[in-house]
Short mmCIF file of C-alpha atoms and ligand atoms in Angstrom, two decimals:
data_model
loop_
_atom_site.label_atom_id
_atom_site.label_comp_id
_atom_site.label_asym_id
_atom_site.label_seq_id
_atom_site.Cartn_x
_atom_site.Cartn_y
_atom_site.Cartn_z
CA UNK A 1 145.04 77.03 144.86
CA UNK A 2 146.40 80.09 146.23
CA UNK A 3 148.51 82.64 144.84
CA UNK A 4 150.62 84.26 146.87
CA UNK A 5 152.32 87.52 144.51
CA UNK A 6 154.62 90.17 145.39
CA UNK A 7 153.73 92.98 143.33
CA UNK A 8 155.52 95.80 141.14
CA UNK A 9 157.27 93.64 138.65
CA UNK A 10 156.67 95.13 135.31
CA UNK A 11 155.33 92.25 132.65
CA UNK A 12 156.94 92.39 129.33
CA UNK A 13 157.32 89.66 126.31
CA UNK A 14 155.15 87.90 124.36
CA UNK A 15 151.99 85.48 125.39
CA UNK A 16 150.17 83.88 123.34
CA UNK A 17 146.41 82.85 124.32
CA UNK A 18 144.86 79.73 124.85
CA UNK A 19 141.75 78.36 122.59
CA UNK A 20 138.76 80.40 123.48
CA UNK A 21 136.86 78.50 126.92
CA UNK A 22 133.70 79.84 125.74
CA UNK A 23 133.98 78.28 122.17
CA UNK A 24 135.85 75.35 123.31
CA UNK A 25 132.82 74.39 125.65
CA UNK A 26 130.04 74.29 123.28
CA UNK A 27 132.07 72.85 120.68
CA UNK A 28 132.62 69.68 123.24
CA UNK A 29 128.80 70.06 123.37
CA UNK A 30 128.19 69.63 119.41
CA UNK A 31 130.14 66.20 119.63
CA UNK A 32 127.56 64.60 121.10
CA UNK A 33 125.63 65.39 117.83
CA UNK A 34 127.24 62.91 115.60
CA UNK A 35 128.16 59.61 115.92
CA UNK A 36 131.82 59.88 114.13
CA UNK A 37 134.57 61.60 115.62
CA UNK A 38 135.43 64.75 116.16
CA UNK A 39 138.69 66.33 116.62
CA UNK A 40 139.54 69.39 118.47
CA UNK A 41 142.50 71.02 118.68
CA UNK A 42 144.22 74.35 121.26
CA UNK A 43 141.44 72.93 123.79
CA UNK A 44 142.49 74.86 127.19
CA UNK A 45 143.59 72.98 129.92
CA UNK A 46 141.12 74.24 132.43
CA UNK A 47 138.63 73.05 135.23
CA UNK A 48 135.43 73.88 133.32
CA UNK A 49 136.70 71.56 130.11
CA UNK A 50 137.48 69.00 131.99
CA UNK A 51 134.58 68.89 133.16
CA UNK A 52 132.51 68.81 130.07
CA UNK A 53 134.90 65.94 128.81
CA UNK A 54 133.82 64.35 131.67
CA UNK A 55 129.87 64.60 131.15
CA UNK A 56 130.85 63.47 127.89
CA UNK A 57 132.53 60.72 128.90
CA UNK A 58 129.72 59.85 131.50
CA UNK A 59 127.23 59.91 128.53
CA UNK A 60 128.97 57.46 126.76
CA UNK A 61 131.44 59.44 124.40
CA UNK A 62 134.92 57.82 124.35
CA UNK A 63 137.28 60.67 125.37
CA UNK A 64 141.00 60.32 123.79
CA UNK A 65 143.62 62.69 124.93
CA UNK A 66 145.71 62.90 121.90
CA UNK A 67 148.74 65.79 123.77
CA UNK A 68 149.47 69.11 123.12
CA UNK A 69 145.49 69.93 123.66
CA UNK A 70 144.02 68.03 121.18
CA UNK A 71 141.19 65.62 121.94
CA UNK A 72 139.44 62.79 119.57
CA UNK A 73 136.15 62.27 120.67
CA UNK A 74 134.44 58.94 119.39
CA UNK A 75 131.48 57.32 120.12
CA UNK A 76 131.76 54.62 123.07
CA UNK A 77 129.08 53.26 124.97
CA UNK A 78 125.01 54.00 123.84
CA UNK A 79 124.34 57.52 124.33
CA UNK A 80 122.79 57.94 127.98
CA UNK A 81 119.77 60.39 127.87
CA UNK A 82 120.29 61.46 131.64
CA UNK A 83 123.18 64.08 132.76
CA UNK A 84 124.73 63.72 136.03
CA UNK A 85 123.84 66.20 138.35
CA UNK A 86 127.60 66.43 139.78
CA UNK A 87 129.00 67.44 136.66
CA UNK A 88 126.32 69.47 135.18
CA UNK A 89 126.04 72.18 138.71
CA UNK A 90 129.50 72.66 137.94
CA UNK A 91 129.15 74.58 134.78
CA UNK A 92 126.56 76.38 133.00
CA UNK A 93 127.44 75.20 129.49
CA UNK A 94 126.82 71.93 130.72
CA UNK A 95 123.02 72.81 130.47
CA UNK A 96 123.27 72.73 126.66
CA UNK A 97 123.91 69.30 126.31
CA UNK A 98 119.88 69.24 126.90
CA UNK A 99 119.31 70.04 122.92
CA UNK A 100 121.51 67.78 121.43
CA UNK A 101 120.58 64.69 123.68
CA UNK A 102 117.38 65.40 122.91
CA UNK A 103 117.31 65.34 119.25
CA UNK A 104 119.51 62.36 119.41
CA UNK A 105 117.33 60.21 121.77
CA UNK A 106 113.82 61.45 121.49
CA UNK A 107 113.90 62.16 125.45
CA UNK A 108 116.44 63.49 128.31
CA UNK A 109 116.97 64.78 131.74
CA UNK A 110 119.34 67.83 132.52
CA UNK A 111 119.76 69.49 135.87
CA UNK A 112 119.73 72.81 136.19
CA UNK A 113 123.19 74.27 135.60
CA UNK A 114 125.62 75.99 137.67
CA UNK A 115 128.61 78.64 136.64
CA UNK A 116 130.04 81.77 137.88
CA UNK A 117 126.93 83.65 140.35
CA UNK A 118 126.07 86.48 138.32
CA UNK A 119 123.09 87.07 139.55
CA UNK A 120 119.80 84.77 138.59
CA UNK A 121 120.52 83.09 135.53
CA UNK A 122 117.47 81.52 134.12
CA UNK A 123 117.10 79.24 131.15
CA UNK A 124 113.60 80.13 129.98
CA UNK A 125 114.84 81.47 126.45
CA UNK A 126 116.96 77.87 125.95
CA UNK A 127 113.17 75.57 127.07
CA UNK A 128 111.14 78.48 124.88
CA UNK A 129 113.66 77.66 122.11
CA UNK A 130 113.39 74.13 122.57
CA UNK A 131 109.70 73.89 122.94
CA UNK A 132 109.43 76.21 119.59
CA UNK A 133 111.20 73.02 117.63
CA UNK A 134 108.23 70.57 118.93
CA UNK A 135 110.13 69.22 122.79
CA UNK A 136 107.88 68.93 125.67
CA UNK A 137 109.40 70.82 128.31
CA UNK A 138 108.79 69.81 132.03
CA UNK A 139 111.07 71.85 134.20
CA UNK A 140 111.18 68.93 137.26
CA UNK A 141 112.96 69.04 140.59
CA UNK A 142 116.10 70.62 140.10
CA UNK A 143 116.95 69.74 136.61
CA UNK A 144 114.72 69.35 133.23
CA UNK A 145 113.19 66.96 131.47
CA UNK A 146 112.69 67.31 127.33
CA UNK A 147 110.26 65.03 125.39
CA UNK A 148 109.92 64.67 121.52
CA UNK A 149 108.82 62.27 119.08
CA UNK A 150 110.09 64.31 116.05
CA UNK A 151 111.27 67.85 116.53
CA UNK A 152 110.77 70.23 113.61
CA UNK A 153 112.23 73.13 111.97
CA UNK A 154 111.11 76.54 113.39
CA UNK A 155 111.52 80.56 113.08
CA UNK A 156 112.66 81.19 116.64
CA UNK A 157 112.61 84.98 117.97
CA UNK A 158 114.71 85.46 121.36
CA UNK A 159 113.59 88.40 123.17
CA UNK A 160 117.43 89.01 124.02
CA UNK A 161 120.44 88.02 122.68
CA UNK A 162 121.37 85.44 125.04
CA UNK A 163 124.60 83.43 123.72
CA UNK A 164 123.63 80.43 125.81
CA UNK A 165 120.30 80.11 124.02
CA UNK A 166 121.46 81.01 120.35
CA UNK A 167 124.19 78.02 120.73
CA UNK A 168 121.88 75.99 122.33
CA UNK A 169 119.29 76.20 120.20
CA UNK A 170 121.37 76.09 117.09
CA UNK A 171 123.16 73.01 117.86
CA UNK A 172 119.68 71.38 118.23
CA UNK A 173 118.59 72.62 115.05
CA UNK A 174 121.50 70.85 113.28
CA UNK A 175 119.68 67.69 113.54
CA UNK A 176 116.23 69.02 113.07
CA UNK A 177 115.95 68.28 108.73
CA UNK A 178 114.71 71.67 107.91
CA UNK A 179 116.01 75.20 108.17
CA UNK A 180 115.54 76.87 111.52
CA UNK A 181 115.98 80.14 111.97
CA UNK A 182 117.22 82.04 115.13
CA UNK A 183 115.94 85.91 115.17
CA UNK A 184 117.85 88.11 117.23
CA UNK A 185 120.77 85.88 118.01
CA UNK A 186 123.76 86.87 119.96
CA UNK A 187 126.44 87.93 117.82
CA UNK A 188 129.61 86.52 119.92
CA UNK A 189 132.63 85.19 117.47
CA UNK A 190 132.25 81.99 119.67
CA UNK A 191 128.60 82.20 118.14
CA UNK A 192 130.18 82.20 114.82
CA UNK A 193 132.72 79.21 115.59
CA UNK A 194 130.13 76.94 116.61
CA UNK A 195 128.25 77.86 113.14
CA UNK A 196 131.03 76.96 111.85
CA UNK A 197 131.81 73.64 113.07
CA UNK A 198 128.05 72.43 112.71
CA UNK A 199 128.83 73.31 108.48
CA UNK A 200 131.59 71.17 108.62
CA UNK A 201 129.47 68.25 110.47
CA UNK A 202 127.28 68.43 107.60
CA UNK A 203 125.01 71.08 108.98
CA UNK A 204 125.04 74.65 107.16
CA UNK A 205 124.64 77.18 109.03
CA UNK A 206 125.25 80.64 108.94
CA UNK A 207 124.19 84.36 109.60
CA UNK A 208 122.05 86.03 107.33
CA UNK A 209 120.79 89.59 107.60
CA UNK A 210 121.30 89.60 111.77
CA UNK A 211 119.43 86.09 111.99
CA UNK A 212 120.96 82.64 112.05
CA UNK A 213 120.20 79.90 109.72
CA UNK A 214 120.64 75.99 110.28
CA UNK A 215 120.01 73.66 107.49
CA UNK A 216 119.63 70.29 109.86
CA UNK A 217 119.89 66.93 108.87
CA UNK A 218 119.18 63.60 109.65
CA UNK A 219 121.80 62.59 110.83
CA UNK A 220 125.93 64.62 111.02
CA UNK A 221 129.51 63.26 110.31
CA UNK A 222 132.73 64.06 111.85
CA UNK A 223 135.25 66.83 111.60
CA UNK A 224 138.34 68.35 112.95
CA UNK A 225 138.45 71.84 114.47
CA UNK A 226 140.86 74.21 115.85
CA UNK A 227 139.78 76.54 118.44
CA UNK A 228 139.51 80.10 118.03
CA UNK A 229 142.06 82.04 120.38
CA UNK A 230 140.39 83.33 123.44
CA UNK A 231 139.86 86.99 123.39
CA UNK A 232 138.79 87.11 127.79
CA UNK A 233 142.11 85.57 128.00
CA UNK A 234 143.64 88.52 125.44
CA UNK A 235 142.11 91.56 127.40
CA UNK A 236 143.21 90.26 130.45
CA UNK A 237 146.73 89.51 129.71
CA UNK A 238 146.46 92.81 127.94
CA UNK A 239 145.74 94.94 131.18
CA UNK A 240 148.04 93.18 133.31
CA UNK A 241 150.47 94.34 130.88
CA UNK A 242 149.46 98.63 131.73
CA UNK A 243 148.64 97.70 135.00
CA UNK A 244 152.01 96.57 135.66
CA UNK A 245 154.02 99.34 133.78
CA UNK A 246 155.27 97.08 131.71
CA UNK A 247 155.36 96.57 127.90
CA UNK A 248 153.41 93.08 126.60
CA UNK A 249 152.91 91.73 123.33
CA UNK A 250 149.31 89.73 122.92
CA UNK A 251 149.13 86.99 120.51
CA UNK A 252 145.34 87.16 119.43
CA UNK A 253 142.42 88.39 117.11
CA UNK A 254 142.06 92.04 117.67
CA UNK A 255 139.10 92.26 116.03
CA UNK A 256 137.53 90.37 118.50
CA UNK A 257 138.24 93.45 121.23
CA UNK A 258 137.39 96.23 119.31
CA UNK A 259 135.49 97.79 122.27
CA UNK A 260 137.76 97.13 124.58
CA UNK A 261 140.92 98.29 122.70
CA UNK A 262 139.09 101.32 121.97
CA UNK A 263 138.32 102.01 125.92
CA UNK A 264 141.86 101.28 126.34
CA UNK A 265 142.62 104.16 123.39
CA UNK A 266 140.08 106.60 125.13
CA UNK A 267 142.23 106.35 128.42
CA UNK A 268 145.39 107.26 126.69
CA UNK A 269 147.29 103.48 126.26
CA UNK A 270 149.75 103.18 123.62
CA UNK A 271 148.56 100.09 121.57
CA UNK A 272 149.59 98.59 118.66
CA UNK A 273 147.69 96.02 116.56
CA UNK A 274 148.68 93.86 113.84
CA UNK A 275 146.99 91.16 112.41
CA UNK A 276 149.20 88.92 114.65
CA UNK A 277 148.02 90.47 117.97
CA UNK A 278 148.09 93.79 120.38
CA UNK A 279 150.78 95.13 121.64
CA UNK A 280 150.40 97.44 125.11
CA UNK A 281 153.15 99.99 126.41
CA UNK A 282 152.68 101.99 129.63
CA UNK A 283 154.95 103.92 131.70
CA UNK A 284 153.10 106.34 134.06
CA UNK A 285 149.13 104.98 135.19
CA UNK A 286 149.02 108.00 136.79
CA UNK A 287 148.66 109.75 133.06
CA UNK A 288 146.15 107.73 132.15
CA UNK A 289 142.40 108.87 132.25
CA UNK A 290 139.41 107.78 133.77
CA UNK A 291 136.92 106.19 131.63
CA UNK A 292 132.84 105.39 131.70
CA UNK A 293 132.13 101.77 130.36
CA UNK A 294 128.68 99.69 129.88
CA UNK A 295 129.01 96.11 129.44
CA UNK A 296 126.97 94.70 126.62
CA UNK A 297 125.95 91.99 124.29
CA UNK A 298 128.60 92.03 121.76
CA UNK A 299 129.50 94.28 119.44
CA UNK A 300 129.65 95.89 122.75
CA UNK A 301 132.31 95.83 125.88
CA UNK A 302 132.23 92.16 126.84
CA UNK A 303 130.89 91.99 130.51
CA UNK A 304 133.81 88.79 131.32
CA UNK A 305 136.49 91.99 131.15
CA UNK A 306 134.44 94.16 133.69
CA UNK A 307 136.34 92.92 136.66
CA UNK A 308 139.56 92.62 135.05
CA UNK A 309 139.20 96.21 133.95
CA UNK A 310 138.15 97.60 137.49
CA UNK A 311 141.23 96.42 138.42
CA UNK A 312 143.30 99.00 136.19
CA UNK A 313 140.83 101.60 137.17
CA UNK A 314 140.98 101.22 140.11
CA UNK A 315 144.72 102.99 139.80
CA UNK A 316 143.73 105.21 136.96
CA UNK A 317 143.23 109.17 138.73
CA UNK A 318 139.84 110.48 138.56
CA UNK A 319 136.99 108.74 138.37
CA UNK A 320 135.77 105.95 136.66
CA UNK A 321 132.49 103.69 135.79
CA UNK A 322 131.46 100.72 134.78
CA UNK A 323 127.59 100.06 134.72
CA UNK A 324 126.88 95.98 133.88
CA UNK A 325 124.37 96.00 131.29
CA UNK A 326 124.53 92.24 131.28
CA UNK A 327 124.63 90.26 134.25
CA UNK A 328 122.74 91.97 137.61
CA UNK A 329 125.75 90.98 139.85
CA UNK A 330 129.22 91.34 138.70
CA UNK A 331 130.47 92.85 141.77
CA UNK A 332 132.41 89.89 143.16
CA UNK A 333 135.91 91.52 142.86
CA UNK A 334 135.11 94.90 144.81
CA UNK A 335 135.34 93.61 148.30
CA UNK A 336 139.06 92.19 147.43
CA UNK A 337 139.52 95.81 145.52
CA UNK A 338 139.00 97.38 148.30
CA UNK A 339 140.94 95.16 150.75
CA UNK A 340 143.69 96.08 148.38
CA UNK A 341 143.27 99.97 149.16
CA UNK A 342 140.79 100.49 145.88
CA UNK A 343 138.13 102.93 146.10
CA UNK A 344 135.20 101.55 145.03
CA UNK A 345 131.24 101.92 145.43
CA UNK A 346 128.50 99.68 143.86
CA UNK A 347 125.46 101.96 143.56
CA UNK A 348 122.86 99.08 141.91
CA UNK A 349 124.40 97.83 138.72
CA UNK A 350 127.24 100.37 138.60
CA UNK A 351 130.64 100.49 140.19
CA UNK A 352 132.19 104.19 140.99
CA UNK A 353 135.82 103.93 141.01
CA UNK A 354 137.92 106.82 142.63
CA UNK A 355 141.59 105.75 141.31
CA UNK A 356 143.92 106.15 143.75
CA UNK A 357 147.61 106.91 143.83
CA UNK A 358 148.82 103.30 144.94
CA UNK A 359 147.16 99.62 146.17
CA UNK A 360 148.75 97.75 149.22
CA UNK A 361 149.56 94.10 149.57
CA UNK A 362 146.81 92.61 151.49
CA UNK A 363 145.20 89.01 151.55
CA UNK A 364 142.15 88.70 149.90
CA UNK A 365 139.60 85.96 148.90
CA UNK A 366 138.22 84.99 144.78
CA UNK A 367 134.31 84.55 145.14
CA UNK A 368 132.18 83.46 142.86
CA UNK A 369 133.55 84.81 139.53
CA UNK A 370 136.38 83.48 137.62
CA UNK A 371 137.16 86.81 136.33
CA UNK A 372 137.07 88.88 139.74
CA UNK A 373 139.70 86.62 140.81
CA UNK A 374 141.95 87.69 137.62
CA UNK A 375 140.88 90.88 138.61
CA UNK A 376 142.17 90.32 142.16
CA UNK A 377 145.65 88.70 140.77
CA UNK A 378 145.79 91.30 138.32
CA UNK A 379 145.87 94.13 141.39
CA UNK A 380 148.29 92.30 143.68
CA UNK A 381 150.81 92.20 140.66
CA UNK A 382 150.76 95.98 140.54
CA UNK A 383 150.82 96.68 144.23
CA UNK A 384 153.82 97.31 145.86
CA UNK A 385 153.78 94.55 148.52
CA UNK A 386 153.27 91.51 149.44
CA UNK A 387 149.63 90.14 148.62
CA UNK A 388 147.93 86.09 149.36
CA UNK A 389 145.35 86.23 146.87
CA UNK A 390 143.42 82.46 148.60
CA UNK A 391 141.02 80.81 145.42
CA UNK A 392 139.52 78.08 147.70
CA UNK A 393 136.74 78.07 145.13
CA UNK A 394 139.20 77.28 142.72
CA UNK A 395 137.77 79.99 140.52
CA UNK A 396 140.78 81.24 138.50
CA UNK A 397 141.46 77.41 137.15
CA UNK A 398 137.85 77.89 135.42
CA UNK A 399 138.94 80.51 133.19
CA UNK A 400 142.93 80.81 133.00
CA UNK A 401 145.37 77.94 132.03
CA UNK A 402 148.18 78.23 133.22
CA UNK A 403 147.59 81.68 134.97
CA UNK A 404 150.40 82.18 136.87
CA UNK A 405 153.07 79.84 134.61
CA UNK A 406 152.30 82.53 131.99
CA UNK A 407 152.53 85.19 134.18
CA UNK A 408 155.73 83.95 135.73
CA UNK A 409 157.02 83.84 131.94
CA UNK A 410 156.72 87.66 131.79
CA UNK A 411 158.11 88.48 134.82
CA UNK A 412 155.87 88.27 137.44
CA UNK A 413 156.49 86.79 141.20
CA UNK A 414 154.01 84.84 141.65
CA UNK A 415 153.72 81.59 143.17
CA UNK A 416 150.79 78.67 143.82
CA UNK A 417 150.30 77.60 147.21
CA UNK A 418 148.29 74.44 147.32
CA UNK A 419 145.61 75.32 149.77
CA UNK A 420 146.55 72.83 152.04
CA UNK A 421 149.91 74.32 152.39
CA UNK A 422 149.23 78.03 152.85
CA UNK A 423 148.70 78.94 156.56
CA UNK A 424 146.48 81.22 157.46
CA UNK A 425 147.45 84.47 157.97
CA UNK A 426 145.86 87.36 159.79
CA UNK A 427 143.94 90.15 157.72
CA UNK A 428 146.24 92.31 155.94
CA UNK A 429 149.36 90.84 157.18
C1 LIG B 1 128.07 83.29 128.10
C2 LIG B 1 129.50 83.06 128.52
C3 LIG B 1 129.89 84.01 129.64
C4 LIG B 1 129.60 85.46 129.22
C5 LIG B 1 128.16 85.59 128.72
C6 LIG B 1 127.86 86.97 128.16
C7 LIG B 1 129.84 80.70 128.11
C8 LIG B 1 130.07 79.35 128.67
N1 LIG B 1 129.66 81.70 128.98
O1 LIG B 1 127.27 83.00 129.25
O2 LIG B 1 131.27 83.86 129.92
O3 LIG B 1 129.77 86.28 130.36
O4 LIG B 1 127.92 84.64 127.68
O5 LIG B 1 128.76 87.32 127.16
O6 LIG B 1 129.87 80.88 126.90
N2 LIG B 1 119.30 85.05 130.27
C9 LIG B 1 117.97 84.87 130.57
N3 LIG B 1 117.34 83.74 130.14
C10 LIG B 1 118.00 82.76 129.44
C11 LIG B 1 119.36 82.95 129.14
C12 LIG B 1 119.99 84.11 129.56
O7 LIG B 1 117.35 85.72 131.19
O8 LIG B 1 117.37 81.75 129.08
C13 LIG B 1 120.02 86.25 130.77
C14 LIG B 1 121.08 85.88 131.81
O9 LIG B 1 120.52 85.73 133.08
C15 LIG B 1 122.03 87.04 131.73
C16 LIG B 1 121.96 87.44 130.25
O10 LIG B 1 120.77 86.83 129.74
O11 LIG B 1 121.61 88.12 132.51
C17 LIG B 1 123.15 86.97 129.45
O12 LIG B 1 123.22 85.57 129.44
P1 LIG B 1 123.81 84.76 128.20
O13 LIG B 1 124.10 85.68 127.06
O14 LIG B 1 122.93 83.60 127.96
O15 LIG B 1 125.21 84.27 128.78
P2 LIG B 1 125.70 82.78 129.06
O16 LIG B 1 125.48 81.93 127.86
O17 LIG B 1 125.18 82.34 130.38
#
């Protein structure tokens, strides 16, 4: 899909987010656990799910589509012990099916995973993890391959935070009888929601003095879940909302964006929050200040709003920074920045922005990051022109439902082009 926007439309109203991708993902994963179905409910309507329900589906779940975003997932055909490689290079949380099949079946094959290119993106703490509970871990030709006759309870220590892993490895645990612990686990609220949902399959588990317990069992039962709201989604909406002059209210948990609503703060934004949501005002970006921002492992600024927020920077005065603490390549967005009239430099894992006093329309192409390509959208809407932002990677689907419906519902002009439709233009027509 394209999106072809005509910018300096203010945004103003009310949106409310979608279930969080990130929790909705793994929690897809945990089905595969049990053997009695699972409901899940505000499940985004976006590439990256669909795909999961379809490696769930190709494992043998039954998938049912019961409207309105809820899906009943019930056990079909025997459980299949080898992921397809078509579905699984798609996404990286596709990778953490690996645990769960595993524990289920004594044995299974994963390919290596694909996912936004951040940079390398190994899996070493996820087999470590694995191989701490009692697997056999041979990483084969492009995928892996996990043995175990009985996997056991274990104290496991990750040497970072990695979300990935700490999911991973505690949705394995959930059917390893025992209590494992996870030291050092990553402290995401999607962390917490999968906890959460492996206690109600029959599996407590829970933080405890920063480590993660999981009382497994034999075997799990079924339960129904709503999804937490998703809080990538919030920011974003969020600073399309300054970036845009305009005046949005953000239907989400703010406590979830504490960092970020405080950067926001720190560059002079009116906010607002209630328990209900955040609600942004701007008038003038040009009194606005410039800011210096390191992504971290939450508590800290959440790396998926890096791009998004070079985008408001990038019309902020001064200068700004934004050094990625998490990812080694998150720089995706700044060729399109630029293309739009943004000044901005990479120097190694940190992007100098110069704000200037106004972007141009331009055309300009979403690679490899769902989130530069909000970032890209985000900066046509609050040019003055006319802008073709071209997604043939159909990134922005990945992370946004709905993107530009719920943009169009506050005011923006923004339409999809299919990609077949959309001639091509010349540069910076
Ligand atoms: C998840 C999110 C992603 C978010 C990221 C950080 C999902 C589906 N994706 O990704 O949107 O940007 O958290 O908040 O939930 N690492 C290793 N070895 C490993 C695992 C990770 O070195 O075995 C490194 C990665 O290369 C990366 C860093 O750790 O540099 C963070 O990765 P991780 O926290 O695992 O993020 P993901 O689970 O991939």
């Amino acid at each position: 899909m394209n999106y072809r926007i005509l910018g300096g439309r203010a945004l103003t109203g009310e949106v409310t987010v979608p279930g969080a991708k990130n929790a909705v993902l793994h929690l897809l994963a945990a089905a595969l656990l049990t053997d009695e179905p699972v409901v899940l409910r505000d499940v985004p309507d976006l590439r990256d799910v669909r795909t999961q329900l379809a490696l769930l589906e190709a494992l043998g779940k039954r998938v049912e589509p019961l409207g309105e975003g809820t899906y009943r997932i019930a056990p079909g055909r025997a459980l299949a012990a080898e992921a397809p490689s078509e579905l699984v290079r798609q996404l990286r949380a596709s990778f953490h099916v690996l645990g769960p099949l595993l524990a289920r079946l004594g044995e299974a094959y994963v390919p290596l995973p694909g996912g936004d290119v951040l940079g390398p993106r190994p899996v070493d703490l996820h087999l470590r993890g694995l191989e701490a509970l009692g697997a056999d871990v041979e990483v084969v030709e492009g995928g892996v391959c996990a043995r175990a006759r009985r996997l056991r309870p274990a104290t496991i220590a990750l040497p970072y935070p990695s979300v990935g892993a700490t999911i991973h490895l505690a949705l394995t645990a959930a059917l390893v009888p025992g209590t494992t612990v996870i030291e050092n686990p990553a402290r995401e609220p999607e962390v917490d929601e999968i906890l959460a949902f492996l206690s109600a399959l029959g599996a407590p588990a829970r933080r405890k003095g920063g480590r993660i317990e999981v009382r497994g069992r034999e075997e799990l039962g079924g339960a129904e879940h709503r999804a937490m709201p998703d809080r990538i989604c919030a920011g974003t909406y969020l600073l399309a909302g300054v970036l845009t002059r305009g005046e949005l209210t953000v239907r989400c948990r703010p406590w979830h964006l504490r960092p970020f609503l405080d950067t926001l703060r720190a560059m002079g934004v009116e906010l607002r929050e209630s328990s209900e949501g955040v609600a942004v005002r701007c008038e003038d970006l040009r009194a606005l200040r410039p800011v210096a921002v390191e992504t971290e492992p939450y508590p800290g600024f959440p790396t998926d709003l890096h791009p998004p927020l070079a985008a408001l920077l990038s019309l902020v005065p001064g200068e700004s920074r934004i050094r990625e603490g998490v990812f080694q390549d998150r720089f995706a967005y700044a060729q399109g920045l630029s293309a739009l009239g943004a000044r901005v430099r990479i120097r190694g894992r940190e992007a100098i922005i110069e704000g200037v006093p106004q972007l141009r329309g331009a055309e300009v192409r979403v690679e490899r990051d769902n989130r530069a390509g909000a970032a890209l959208v985000l900066a046509a809407l609050a040019t003055e022109g006319e802008s073709l932002v071209r997604d043939e990677e159909e990134q922005i689907p990945r992370g946004y439902s709905r993107f530009a419906e719920t943009l169009r519902s506050l005011g923006a002009d923004i339409t999809e082009e299919s990609l077949i439709a959309t001639q091509p233009r010349e540069e910076g027509e």
